[in-house]
Amino acid sequence: MSGDLPTIFAISSGAPPAAIGVIRVSGSKAGIALLTLIGRDVEPRRASLAKLRDNAGETLDEALVLWFPGPETATGEDLAELHCHGGRAVLTAVCEALGTMDGLRPAQEGEFTRRAFANGRIDLAQAEGLADLLEAETELQRAAAIRSVSGAISNKVEGWREQVLHLSAQIEAALDFSDEDDVSDLPSSFAQNIDKLTSSLEEWLMRPRSERLKEGLRIVLAGPPNSGKSTLFNALVESEAAITSSIAGTTRDVIERSVAISGVPFVFIDTAGLRSEGIDEIETIGIRRANDEFDRADLVLWLGAEGEGPDGAWEVAARSDCSDFVAKPSANHRVSAKTGEGLADLKDVLVVFGRGKLPKPGEATLNARQRKRLIEAHDAVVSAKAQGDFLLIGEDLRSVRLAFDRLIGRTSTEDMLDALFGRFCIGK
């Protein structure tokens, strides 16, 4: 497909100024563009020092240049890289020179990666992993994304697909050679292999979704007014995000802050104090929103009277430094956000809790789209097992293969691809 497309170029390194700025050129005219800039051929896949010149022969920069003939390249096309000095003026001048060449244009967001996908260099699951890798902010996010980029999900799906093809072949043989449409004519291994495939799919569906790594675990701080929620919230997020005051009802709305503790992503939520008397209309709305957050929470830290919090909440005895402090006999934690008492221990157990809820380090995870496709495959496998008609079994197995193909991008819609590759920067 690359021969019909314009050759694209863009700065593929970080925003200037920097020590080095990398400009990538991909497409059928990448070799001509490189020859025009440096005036000579270079050895493929080997760095060469060369002067870059514009149409008037003026020197733009002295750079390391690399030439990668396709299709064995990152994009599957002819590819050139210019490793220039990373000043804004240098990179702008080189890009302007490229822009004057016939058949070249600036790349759009994610266009290099989209061409890699279109040319079969990566599949859809790997492209999604690459997008996650570029957005990773914690070690857990990075490790999971690397697994996807390296093909952990794709290889697993290909293995499942091979199993389904083998099952489909057995069905086709039964249809060709059986006088009656009787599932007893199938080999005994057929049902066993269906069960193994079902179990394998279910094991993956039970894994935490990759969105949990991005969004973080939702930890809600709840309790009556003046129970120390906002003070503890500020201490956990290490900022003065919430206003603290002895006046009841200071927090009127839900306040969220994202923070990573020991590499585990959290979203801490400060909520309005829960009470039923002396509240105005705005505080009533805040209390209703606080109750809504309980349903969305992975964990509630309850700072109120013992036993009055939501089911499953951790009892926290806060404000231990205050003269009116009331101990909670079964409190999970005793803390003072002001003196720091118990705060480190609370963070440590939150990290342990979070790691138990999130994918294990380096474990491949499914995003919402991939999970939906896997559910479709699982449901079709279960349906195939329950069928007594060879034709219906074959149709269910075809649906399984289609779900797998959709998962790794053999069949995709342009709208979905636009949304995915729009997440990338222009140089990627």
PDB file of C-alpha atoms in Angstrom, residues 265-402:
ATOM      1  CA  PRO A 265      -1.716   4.492  40.868  1.00  0.00           C
ATOM      2  CA  PHE A 266      -4.482   5.770  43.138  1.00  0.00           C
ATOM      3  CA  VAL A 267      -7.299   8.275  42.866  1.00  0.00           C
ATOM      4  CA  PHE A 268      -8.077   9.662  46.313  1.00  0.00           C
ATOM      5  CA  ILE A 269     -11.552  11.178  46.717  1.00  0.00           C
ATOM      6  CA  ASP A 270     -12.478  13.624  49.463  1.00  0.00           C
ATOM      7  CA  THR A 271     -16.222  13.783  50.052  1.00  0.00           C
ATOM      8  CA  ALA A 272     -18.719  16.013  51.805  1.00  0.00           C
ATOM      9  CA  GLY A 273     -19.272  15.287  55.483  1.00  0.00           C
ATOM     10  CA  LEU A 274     -22.232  12.974  55.997  1.00  0.00           C
ATOM     11  CA  ARG A 275     -24.952  14.417  58.233  1.00  0.00           C
ATOM     12  CA  SER A 276     -28.718  14.783  58.139  1.00  0.00           C
ATOM     13  CA  GLU A 277     -29.342  18.018  60.043  1.00  0.00           C
ATOM     14  CA  GLY A 278     -28.479  21.676  59.437  1.00  0.00           C
ATOM     15  CA  ILE A 279     -27.572  21.278  55.765  1.00  0.00           C
ATOM     16  CA  ASP A 280     -28.427  23.521  52.844  1.00  0.00           C
ATOM     17  CA  GLU A 281     -29.295  22.588  49.254  1.00  0.00           C
ATOM     18  CA  ILE A 282     -25.701  22.648  47.971  1.00  0.00           C
ATOM     19  CA  GLU A 283     -24.417  20.481  50.815  1.00  0.00           C
ATOM     20  CA  THR A 284     -27.274  18.035  50.170  1.00  0.00           C
ATOM     21  CA  ILE A 285     -26.049  17.608  46.607  1.00  0.00           C
ATOM     22  CA  GLY A 286     -22.501  17.058  47.891  1.00  0.00           C
ATOM     23  CA  ILE A 287     -23.692  14.359  50.293  1.00  0.00           C
ATOM     24  CA  ARG A 288     -25.608  12.631  47.517  1.00  0.00           C
ATOM     25  CA  ARG A 289     -22.488  12.643  45.354  1.00  0.00           C
ATOM     26  CA  ALA A 290     -20.493  11.242  48.261  1.00  0.00           C
ATOM     27  CA  ASN A 291     -22.902   8.320  48.518  1.00  0.00           C
ATOM     28  CA  ASP A 292     -22.582   7.768  44.764  1.00  0.00           C
ATOM     29  CA  GLU A 293     -18.804   7.533  45.175  1.00  0.00           C
ATOM     30  CA  PHE A 294     -19.215   4.643  47.614  1.00  0.00           C
ATOM     31  CA  ASP A 295     -20.598   2.533  44.760  1.00  0.00           C
ATOM     32  CA  ARG A 296     -17.627   3.379  42.503  1.00  0.00           C
ATOM     33  CA  ALA A 297     -14.953   2.977  45.179  1.00  0.00           C
ATOM     34  CA  ASP A 298     -12.405   0.197  45.309  1.00  0.00           C
ATOM     35  CA  LEU A 299     -12.022   1.012  48.982  1.00  0.00           C
ATOM     36  CA  VAL A 300     -13.627   3.398  51.491  1.00  0.00           C
ATOM     37  CA  LEU A 301     -11.622   4.792  54.392  1.00  0.00           C
ATOM     38  CA  TRP A 302     -14.244   5.447  57.075  1.00  0.00           C
ATOM     39  CA  LEU A 303     -13.329   8.183  59.543  1.00  0.00           C
ATOM     40  CA  GLY A 304     -16.672   8.307  61.369  1.00  0.00           C
ATOM     41  CA  ALA A 305     -18.058   6.405  64.319  1.00  0.00           C
ATOM     42  CA  GLU A 306     -17.171   2.761  64.349  1.00  0.00           C
ATOM     43  CA  GLY A 307     -19.549   0.506  62.442  1.00  0.00           C
ATOM     44  CA  GLU A 308     -21.427   3.313  60.691  1.00  0.00           C
ATOM     45  CA  GLY A 309     -19.513   3.248  57.421  1.00  0.00           C
ATOM     46  CA  PRO A 310     -20.304   1.344  54.202  1.00  0.00           C
ATOM     47  CA  ASP A 311     -19.850  -2.419  54.094  1.00  0.00           C
ATOM     48  CA  GLY A 312     -16.231  -3.385  53.605  1.00  0.00           C
ATOM     49  CA  ALA A 313     -14.866   0.018  54.608  1.00  0.00           C
ATOM     50  CA  TRP A 314     -11.627   0.274  56.545  1.00  0.00           C
ATOM     51  CA  GLU A 315     -12.096   1.791  59.982  1.00  0.00           C
ATOM     52  CA  VAL A 316      -9.658   4.677  60.399  1.00  0.00           C
ATOM     53  CA  ALA A 317      -9.241   6.452  63.741  1.00  0.00           C
ATOM     54  CA  ALA A 318      -8.145   9.892  62.554  1.00  0.00           C
ATOM     55  CA  ARG A 319      -7.096  13.065  64.366  1.00  0.00           C
ATOM     56  CA  SER A 320      -5.186  11.066  66.985  1.00  0.00           C
ATOM     57  CA  ASP A 321      -3.318  14.256  67.922  1.00  0.00           C
ATOM     58  CA  CYS A 322      -6.492  16.083  69.024  1.00  0.00           C
ATOM     59  CA  SER A 323      -7.650  16.403  72.610  1.00  0.00           C
ATOM     60  CA  ASP A 324     -11.137  15.175  71.696  1.00  0.00           C
ATOM     61  CA  PHE A 325      -9.802  12.091  69.900  1.00  0.00           C
ATOM     62  CA  VAL A 326     -12.074   9.064  70.242  1.00  0.00           C
ATOM     63  CA  ALA A 327     -10.411   5.694  69.807  1.00  0.00           C
ATOM     64  CA  LYS A 328     -12.017   2.990  67.669  1.00  0.00           C
ATOM     65  CA  PRO A 329     -11.367  -0.462  69.202  1.00  0.00           C
ATOM     66  CA  SER A 330     -11.419  -2.298  65.871  1.00  0.00           C
ATOM     67  CA  ALA A 331      -9.808   0.464  63.797  1.00  0.00           C
ATOM     68  CA  ASN A 332      -7.594  -0.772  60.994  1.00  0.00           C
ATOM     69  CA  HIS A 333      -5.446   2.333  61.393  1.00  0.00           C
ATOM     70  CA  ARG A 334      -4.846   5.133  63.870  1.00  0.00           C
ATOM     71  CA  VAL A 335      -3.485   8.236  62.159  1.00  0.00           C
ATOM     72  CA  SER A 336      -2.745  11.892  62.579  1.00  0.00           C
ATOM     73  CA  ALA A 337      -2.308  13.727  59.315  1.00  0.00           C
ATOM     74  CA  LYS A 338      -0.836  16.674  61.227  1.00  0.00           C
ATOM     75  CA  THR A 339       1.870  14.824  63.175  1.00  0.00           C
ATOM     76  CA  GLY A 340       2.306  12.019  60.642  1.00  0.00           C
ATOM     77  CA  GLU A 341       1.484   9.282  63.157  1.00  0.00           C
ATOM     78  CA  GLY A 342       0.410   6.120  61.308  1.00  0.00           C
ATOM     79  CA  LEU A 343       0.475   7.828  57.892  1.00  0.00           C
ATOM     80  CA  ALA A 344       3.396   5.812  56.493  1.00  0.00           C
ATOM     81  CA  ASP A 345       1.826   2.555  57.676  1.00  0.00           C
ATOM     82  CA  LEU A 346      -1.489   3.507  56.041  1.00  0.00           C
ATOM     83  CA  LYS A 347       0.261   4.203  52.743  1.00  0.00           C
ATOM     84  CA  ASP A 348       2.122   0.895  52.949  1.00  0.00           C
ATOM     85  CA  VAL A 349      -1.043  -1.162  53.386  1.00  0.00           C
ATOM     86  CA  LEU A 350      -2.769   0.797  50.625  1.00  0.00           C
ATOM     87  CA  VAL A 351       0.093  -0.159  48.318  1.00  0.00           C
ATOM     88  CA  VAL A 352      -0.281  -3.830  49.294  1.00  0.00           C
ATOM     89  CA  PHE A 353      -4.048  -3.574  48.736  1.00  0.00           C
ATOM     90  CA  GLY A 354      -3.519  -1.884  45.372  1.00  0.00           C
ATOM     91  CA  ARG A 355      -1.031  -4.439  44.112  1.00  0.00           C
ATOM     92  CA  GLY A 356      -3.530  -7.171  44.942  1.00  0.00           C
ATOM     93  CA  LYS A 357      -6.183  -5.472  42.805  1.00  0.00           C
ATOM     94  CA  LEU A 358      -3.982  -4.566  39.845  1.00  0.00           C
ATOM     95  CA  PRO A 359      -2.260  -6.778  37.272  1.00  0.00           C
ATOM     96  CA  LYS A 360       0.950  -8.359  38.482  1.00  0.00           C
ATOM     97  CA  PRO A 361       4.146  -6.619  37.335  1.00  0.00           C
ATOM     98  CA  GLY A 362       4.847  -7.509  33.729  1.00  0.00           C
ATOM     99  CA  GLU A 363       1.547  -9.372  33.274  1.00  0.00           C
ATOM    100  CA  ALA A 364      -0.218  -8.683  29.993  1.00  0.00           C
ATOM    101  CA  THR A 365      -3.625  -7.071  30.485  1.00  0.00           C
ATOM    102  CA  LEU A 366      -6.681  -6.547  28.327  1.00  0.00           C
ATOM    103  CA  ASN A 367      -8.263  -3.172  27.678  1.00  0.00           C
ATOM    104  CA  ALA A 368     -12.031  -2.710  27.414  1.00  0.00           C
ATOM    105  CA  ARG A 369     -12.112  -3.258  23.642  1.00  0.00           C
ATOM    106  CA  GLN A 370      -9.982  -6.388  23.805  1.00  0.00           C
ATOM    107  CA  ARG A 371     -12.006  -7.754  26.701  1.00  0.00           C
ATOM    108  CA  LYS A 372     -15.245  -7.258  24.757  1.00  0.00           C
ATOM    109  CA  ARG A 373     -13.860  -9.230  21.826  1.00  0.00           C
ATOM    110  CA  LEU A 374     -12.655 -11.983  24.164  1.00  0.00           C
ATOM    111  CA  ILE A 375     -16.098 -12.206  25.782  1.00  0.00           C
ATOM    112  CA  GLU A 376     -17.586 -12.641  22.300  1.00  0.00           C
ATOM    113  CA  ALA A 377     -15.133 -15.463  21.615  1.00  0.00           C
ATOM    114  CA  HIS A 378     -15.831 -17.115  24.975  1.00  0.00           C
ATOM    115  CA  ASP A 379     -19.602 -16.969  24.512  1.00  0.00           C
ATOM    116  CA  ALA A 380     -19.314 -18.491  21.043  1.00  0.00           C
ATOM    117  CA  VAL A 381     -17.105 -21.327  22.358  1.00  0.00           C
ATOM    118  CA  VAL A 382     -19.626 -22.074  25.112  1.00  0.00           C
ATOM    119  CA  SER A 383     -22.405 -22.054  22.523  1.00  0.00           C
ATOM    120  CA  ALA A 384     -20.463 -24.445  20.290  1.00  0.00           C
ATOM    121  CA  LYS A 385     -20.074 -26.902  23.161  1.00  0.00           C
ATOM    122  CA  ALA A 386     -23.828 -26.918  23.758  1.00  0.00           C
ATOM    123  CA  GLN A 387     -24.800 -27.482  20.109  1.00  0.00           C
ATOM    124  CA  GLY A 388     -25.865 -30.837  18.700  1.00  0.00           C
ATOM    125  CA  ASP A 389     -25.732 -29.817  15.056  1.00  0.00           C
ATOM    126  CA  PHE A 390     -22.436 -29.845  13.136  1.00  0.00           C
ATOM    127  CA  LEU A 391     -23.415 -26.830  11.062  1.00  0.00           C
ATOM    128  CA  LEU A 392     -24.267 -24.772  14.144  1.00  0.00           C
ATOM    129  CA  ILE A 393     -21.024 -25.820  15.834  1.00  0.00           C
ATOM    130  CA  GLY A 394     -19.104 -24.776  12.744  1.00  0.00           C
ATOM    131  CA  GLU A 395     -20.876 -21.412  12.679  1.00  0.00           C
ATOM    132  CA  ASP A 396     -20.072 -20.802  16.351  1.00  0.00           C
ATOM    133  CA  LEU A 397     -16.415 -21.612  15.749  1.00  0.00           C
ATOM    134  CA  ARG A 398     -16.406 -19.190  12.825  1.00  0.00           C
ATOM    135  CA  SER A 399     -17.720 -16.527  15.222  1.00  0.00           C
ATOM    136  CA  VAL A 400     -14.866 -17.335  17.608  1.00  0.00           C
ATOM    137  CA  ARG A 401     -12.294 -16.805  14.845  1.00  0.00           C
ATOM    138  CA  LEU A 402     -13.966 -13.541  13.847  1.00  0.00           C
TER     139      LEU A 402
END
